[in-house]
mmCIF file of N, CA and C in Angstrom:
data_model
loop_
_atom_site.group_PDB
_atom_site.id
_atom_site.type_symbol
_atom_site.label_atom_id
_atom_site.label_comp_id
_atom_site.label_asym_id
_atom_site.label_seq_id
_atom_site.Cartn_x
_atom_site.Cartn_y
_atom_site.Cartn_z
ATOM 1 N N LEU N 1 -0.637 -5.050 8.490
ATOM 2 C CA LEU N 1 -0.241 -5.541 7.176
ATOM 3 C C LEU N 1 -0.271 -4.396 6.174
ATOM 4 N N SER N 2 0.751 -4.316 5.385
ATOM 5 C CA SER N 2 0.785 -3.259 4.381
ATOM 6 C C SER N 2 -0.109 -3.587 3.182
ATOM 7 N N ASP N 3 -0.262 -4.859 2.874
ATOM 8 C CA ASP N 3 -1.135 -5.277 1.778
ATOM 9 C C ASP N 3 -1.999 -6.428 2.278
ATOM 10 N N SER N 4 -3.256 -6.135 2.553
ATOM 11 C CA SER N 4 -4.134 -7.153 3.136
ATOM 12 C C SER N 4 -5.124 -7.732 2.127
ATOM 13 N N ARG N 5 -4.869 -7.541 0.838
ATOM 14 C CA ARG N 5 -5.764 -8.091 -0.172
ATOM 15 C C ARG N 5 -5.843 -9.607 -0.024
ATOM 16 N N GLY N 6 -7.048 -10.139 -0.027
ATOM 17 C CA GLY N 6 -7.262 -11.574 0.058
ATOM 18 C C GLY N 6 -7.303 -12.111 1.475
ATOM 19 N N ILE N 7 -6.970 -11.275 2.444
ATOM 20 C CA ILE N 7 -6.982 -11.714 3.839
ATOM 21 C C ILE N 7 -8.305 -11.311 4.473
ATOM 22 N N ASP N 8 -9.001 -12.292 5.016
ATOM 23 C CA ASP N 8 -10.292 -12.054 5.657
ATOM 24 C C ASP N 8 -10.135 -11.839 7.157
ATOM 25 N N HIS N 9 -9.241 -12.606 7.769
ATOM 26 C CA HIS N 9 -9.002 -12.473 9.202
ATOM 27 C C HIS N 9 -7.643 -13.065 9.561
ATOM 28 N N VAL N 10 -7.205 -12.736 10.771
ATOM 29 C CA VAL N 10 -5.912 -13.196 11.276
ATOM 30 C C VAL N 10 -6.164 -13.935 12.581
ATOM 31 N N VAL N 11 -5.531 -15.098 12.733
ATOM 32 C CA VAL N 11 -5.672 -15.889 13.952
ATOM 33 C C VAL N 11 -4.299 -15.989 14.611
ATOM 34 N N VAL N 12 -4.250 -15.654 15.898
ATOM 35 C CA VAL N 12 -3.011 -15.710 16.666
ATOM 36 C C VAL N 12 -3.136 -16.858 17.665
ATOM 37 N N THR N 13 -2.160 -17.766 17.637
ATOM 38 C CA THR N 13 -2.184 -18.917 18.537
ATOM 39 C C THR N 13 -0.877 -19.007 19.314
ATOM 40 N N THR N 14 -0.943 -19.690 20.442
ATOM 41 C CA THR N 14 0.259 -20.014 21.211
ATOM 42 C C THR N 14 0.028 -21.363 21.867
ATOM 43 N N GLY N 15 0.978 -22.240 21.735
ATOM 44 C CA GLY N 15 0.836 -23.573 22.306
ATOM 45 C C GLY N 15 -0.379 -24.324 21.799
ATOM 46 N N GLY N 16 -0.800 -24.040 20.559
ATOM 47 C CA GLY N 16 -1.949 -24.714 19.973
ATOM 48 C C GLY N 16 -3.297 -24.120 20.334
ATOM 49 N N GLU N 17 -3.309 -23.062 21.148
ATOM 50 C CA GLU N 17 -4.560 -22.418 21.572
ATOM 51 C C GLU N 17 -4.702 -21.043 20.920
ATOM 52 N N THR N 18 -5.904 -20.731 20.440
ATOM 53 C CA THR N 18 -6.165 -19.415 19.862
ATOM 54 C C THR N 18 -6.263 -18.383 20.982
ATOM 55 N N ILE N 19 -5.502 -17.294 20.839
ATOM 56 C CA ILE N 19 -5.581 -16.217 21.826
ATOM 57 C C ILE N 19 -6.144 -14.929 21.233
ATOM 58 N N ARG N 20 -6.162 -14.803 19.912
ATOM 59 C CA ARG N 20 -6.751 -13.651 19.245
ATOM 60 C C ARG N 20 -7.279 -14.067 17.880
ATOM 61 N N THR N 21 -8.403 -13.478 17.507
ATOM 62 C CA THR N 21 -8.880 -13.504 16.124
ATOM 63 C C THR N 21 -9.167 -12.059 15.769
ATOM 64 N N VAL N 22 -8.488 -11.558 14.753
ATOM 65 C CA VAL N 22 -8.614 -10.167 14.345
ATOM 66 C C VAL N 22 -9.308 -10.150 12.994
ATOM 67 N N GLU N 23 -10.446 -9.456 12.940
ATOM 68 C CA GLU N 23 -11.277 -9.529 11.732
ATOM 69 C C GLU N 23 -11.317 -8.263 10.899
ATOM 70 N N GLU N 24 -10.638 -7.213 11.337
ATOM 71 C CA GLU N 24 -10.682 -5.941 10.607
ATOM 72 C C GLU N 24 -9.276 -5.466 10.251
ATOM 73 N N PRO N 25 -9.071 -5.049 8.985
ATOM 74 C CA PRO N 25 -7.790 -4.447 8.622
ATOM 75 C C PRO N 25 -7.550 -3.207 9.481
ATOM 76 N N PRO N 26 -6.355 -2.907 9.836
ATOM 77 C CA PRO N 26 -5.093 -3.452 9.359
ATOM 78 C C PRO N 26 -4.621 -4.692 10.130
ATOM 79 N N PHE N 27 -5.526 -5.348 10.846
ATOM 80 C CA PHE N 27 -5.238 -6.592 11.565
ATOM 81 C C PHE N 27 -4.178 -6.394 12.658
ATOM 82 N N HIS N 28 -4.254 -5.275 13.343
ATOM 83 C CA HIS N 28 -3.329 -4.946 14.431
ATOM 84 C C HIS N 28 -3.747 -5.675 15.704
ATOM 85 N N PHE N 29 -2.767 -6.138 16.461
ATOM 86 C CA PHE N 29 -3.041 -6.746 17.758
ATOM 87 C C PHE N 29 -1.840 -6.561 18.661
ATOM 88 N N ASP N 30 -2.076 -6.626 19.953
ATOM 89 C CA ASP N 30 -1.032 -6.569 20.965
ATOM 90 C C ASP N 30 -1.108 -7.827 21.809
ATOM 91 N N LEU N 31 0.035 -8.272 22.264
ATOM 92 C CA LEU N 31 0.120 -9.425 23.160
ATOM 93 C C LEU N 31 1.032 -9.072 24.325
ATOM 94 N N THR N 32 0.847 -9.764 25.433
ATOM 95 C CA THR N 32 1.796 -9.675 26.532
ATOM 96 C C THR N 32 2.469 -11.035 26.674
ATOM 97 N N THR N 33 3.643 -11.050 27.253
ATOM 98 C CA THR N 33 4.346 -12.318 27.419
ATOM 99 C C THR N 33 3.594 -13.246 28.356
ATOM 100 N N ASP N 34 2.752 -12.694 29.233
ATOM 101 C CA ASP N 34 1.941 -13.526 30.124
ATOM 102 C C ASP N 34 0.974 -14.419 29.354
ATOM 103 N N GLU N 35 0.614 -14.021 28.146
ATOM 104 C CA GLU N 35 -0.340 -14.777 27.336
ATOM 105 C C GLU N 35 0.311 -15.918 26.550
ATOM 106 N N LEU N 36 1.639 -15.914 26.468
ATOM 107 C CA LEU N 36 2.335 -16.840 25.583
ATOM 108 C C LEU N 36 2.714 -18.138 26.270
ATOM 109 N N ALA N 37 2.587 -19.207 25.529
ATOM 110 C CA ALA N 37 3.013 -20.523 25.996
ATOM 111 C C ALA N 37 4.489 -20.712 25.644
ATOM 112 N N THR N 38 5.142 -21.555 26.394
ATOM 113 C CA THR N 38 6.526 -21.912 26.089
ATOM 114 C C THR N 38 6.508 -23.152 25.200
ATOM 115 N N VAL N 39 7.103 -23.014 24.024
ATOM 116 C CA VAL N 39 7.156 -24.097 23.042
ATOM 117 C C VAL N 39 8.625 -24.310 22.697
ATOM 118 N N ASN N 40 9.091 -25.528 22.853
ATOM 119 C CA ASN N 40 10.495 -25.849 22.581
ATOM 120 C C ASN N 40 11.447 -24.926 23.339
ATOM 121 N N GLY N 41 11.072 -24.561 24.566
ATOM 122 C CA GLY N 41 11.930 -23.745 25.418
ATOM 123 C C GLY N 41 11.833 -22.252 25.203
ATOM 124 N N ASP N 42 10.991 -21.792 24.274
ATOM 125 C CA ASP N 42 10.854 -20.367 23.988
ATOM 126 C C ASP N 42 9.398 -19.934 24.071
ATOM 127 N N GLU N 43 9.169 -18.720 24.578
ATOM 128 C CA GLU N 43 7.824 -18.150 24.505
ATOM 129 C C GLU N 43 7.604 -17.746 23.052
ATOM 130 N N GLN N 44 6.576 -18.314 22.429
ATOM 131 C CA GLN N 44 6.344 -18.006 21.028
ATOM 132 C C GLN N 44 4.871 -18.025 20.675
ATOM 133 N N PHE N 45 4.582 -17.467 19.514
ATOM 134 C CA PHE N 45 3.214 -17.433 19.014
ATOM 135 C C PHE N 45 3.241 -17.559 17.498
ATOM 136 N N ALA N 46 2.112 -17.958 16.944
ATOM 137 C CA ALA N 46 1.953 -18.079 15.496
ATOM 138 C C ALA N 46 0.863 -17.118 15.043
ATOM 139 N N VAL N 47 1.062 -16.535 13.872
ATOM 140 C CA VAL N 47 0.086 -15.644 13.254
ATOM 141 C C VAL N 47 -0.279 -16.267 11.919
ATOM 142 N N GLU N 48 -1.566 -16.581 11.756
ATOM 143 C CA GLU N 48 -2.043 -17.172 10.507
ATOM 144 C C GLU N 48 -2.946 -16.190 9.779
ATOM 145 N N LEU N 49 -2.604 -15.904 8.536
ATOM 146 C CA LEU N 49 -3.426 -15.066 7.677
ATOM 147 C C LEU N 49 -4.395 -15.992 6.964
ATOM 148 N N LYS N 50 -5.690 -15.726 7.101
ATOM 149 C CA LYS N 50 -6.719 -16.626 6.573
ATOM 150 C C LYS N 50 -7.582 -15.930 5.524
ATOM 151 N N ASP N 51 -8.047 -16.722 4.567
ATOM 152 C CA ASP N 51 -8.999 -16.195 3.588
ATOM 153 C C ASP N 51 -10.420 -16.354 4.123
ATOM 154 N N ALA N 52 -11.404 -15.958 3.337
ATOM 155 C CA ALA N 52 -12.806 -15.991 3.785
ATOM 156 C C ALA N 52 -13.308 -17.399 4.065
ATOM 157 N N ASP N 53 -12.684 -18.415 3.471
ATOM 158 C CA ASP N 53 -13.080 -19.804 3.702
ATOM 159 C C ASP N 53 -12.348 -20.440 4.883
ATOM 160 N N GLY N 54 -11.459 -19.663 5.527
ATOM 161 C CA GLY N 54 -10.708 -20.182 6.662
ATOM 162 C C GLY N 54 -9.420 -20.888 6.283
ATOM 163 N N ASN N 55 -9.068 -20.839 5.005
ATOM 164 C CA ASN N 55 -7.816 -21.454 4.551
ATOM 165 C C ASN N 55 -6.633 -20.562 4.911
ATOM 166 N N THR N 56 -5.537 -21.162 5.320
ATOM 167 C CA THR N 56 -4.342 -20.402 5.662
ATOM 168 C C THR N 56 -3.636 -19.937 4.404
ATOM 169 N N ILE N 57 -3.431 -18.627 4.304
ATOM 170 C CA ILE N 57 -2.696 -18.036 3.196
ATOM 171 C C ILE N 57 -1.203 -18.030 3.522
ATOM 172 N N ARG N 58 -0.906 -17.654 4.757
ATOM 173 C CA ARG N 58 0.487 -17.591 5.210
ATOM 174 C C ARG N 58 0.510 -17.750 6.717
ATOM 175 N N ARG N 59 1.588 -18.334 7.221
ATOM 176 C CA ARG N 59 1.728 -18.557 8.660
ATOM 177 C C ARG N 59 3.111 -18.096 9.090
ATOM 178 N N TYR N 60 3.148 -17.310 10.166
ATOM 179 C CA TYR N 60 4.398 -16.816 10.728
ATOM 180 C C TYR N 60 4.519 -17.320 12.159
ATOM 181 N N ILE N 61 5.703 -17.720 12.562
ATOM 182 C CA ILE N 61 5.964 -18.087 13.949
ATOM 183 C C ILE N 61 7.019 -17.126 14.475
ATOM 184 N N ARG N 62 6.735 -16.532 15.637
ATOM 185 C CA ARG N 62 7.649 -15.557 16.227
ATOM 186 C C ARG N 62 7.969 -15.910 17.669
ATOM 187 N N ARG N 63 9.239 -15.744 18.033
ATOM 188 C CA ARG N 63 9.671 -15.897 19.415
ATOM 189 C C ARG N 63 9.614 -14.528 20.078
ATOM 190 N N ALA N 64 9.094 -14.479 21.300
ATOM 191 C CA ALA N 64 8.944 -13.211 22.011
ATOM 192 C C ALA N 64 10.279 -12.528 22.246
ATOM 193 N N ASP N 65 11.342 -13.290 22.521
ATOM 194 C CA ASP N 65 12.633 -12.675 22.832
ATOM 195 C C ASP N 65 13.309 -12.027 21.622
ATOM 196 N N LEU N 66 12.806 -12.278 20.425
ATOM 197 C CA LEU N 66 13.387 -11.680 19.223
ATOM 198 C C LEU N 66 12.635 -10.446 18.745
ATOM 199 N N ILE N 67 11.585 -10.068 19.455
ATOM 200 C CA ILE N 67 10.793 -8.905 19.071
ATOM 201 C C ILE N 67 11.307 -7.698 19.862
ATOM 202 N N PRO N 68 11.673 -6.633 19.159
ATOM 203 C CA PRO N 68 12.172 -5.448 19.870
ATOM 204 C C PRO N 68 11.111 -4.890 20.819
ATOM 205 N N GLY N 69 11.556 -4.478 21.993
ATOM 206 C CA GLY N 69 10.662 -3.959 23.036
ATOM 207 C C GLY N 69 10.092 -2.656 22.678
#
């Protein structure tokens, strides 16, 4: 993240299951397609930016096939 003000941690989920919790800036993480669940016919994951109270600040959903290799 280029600006992580207000973000306490990042939670990465796939198919409703948490696969990563990243607690230190810059909140970098790597995933493999083997870790991803198929949702609505696509391998995808969600990234939730959380504040210190666990409230979601922003949520992104990404499909694996749209991410450059």
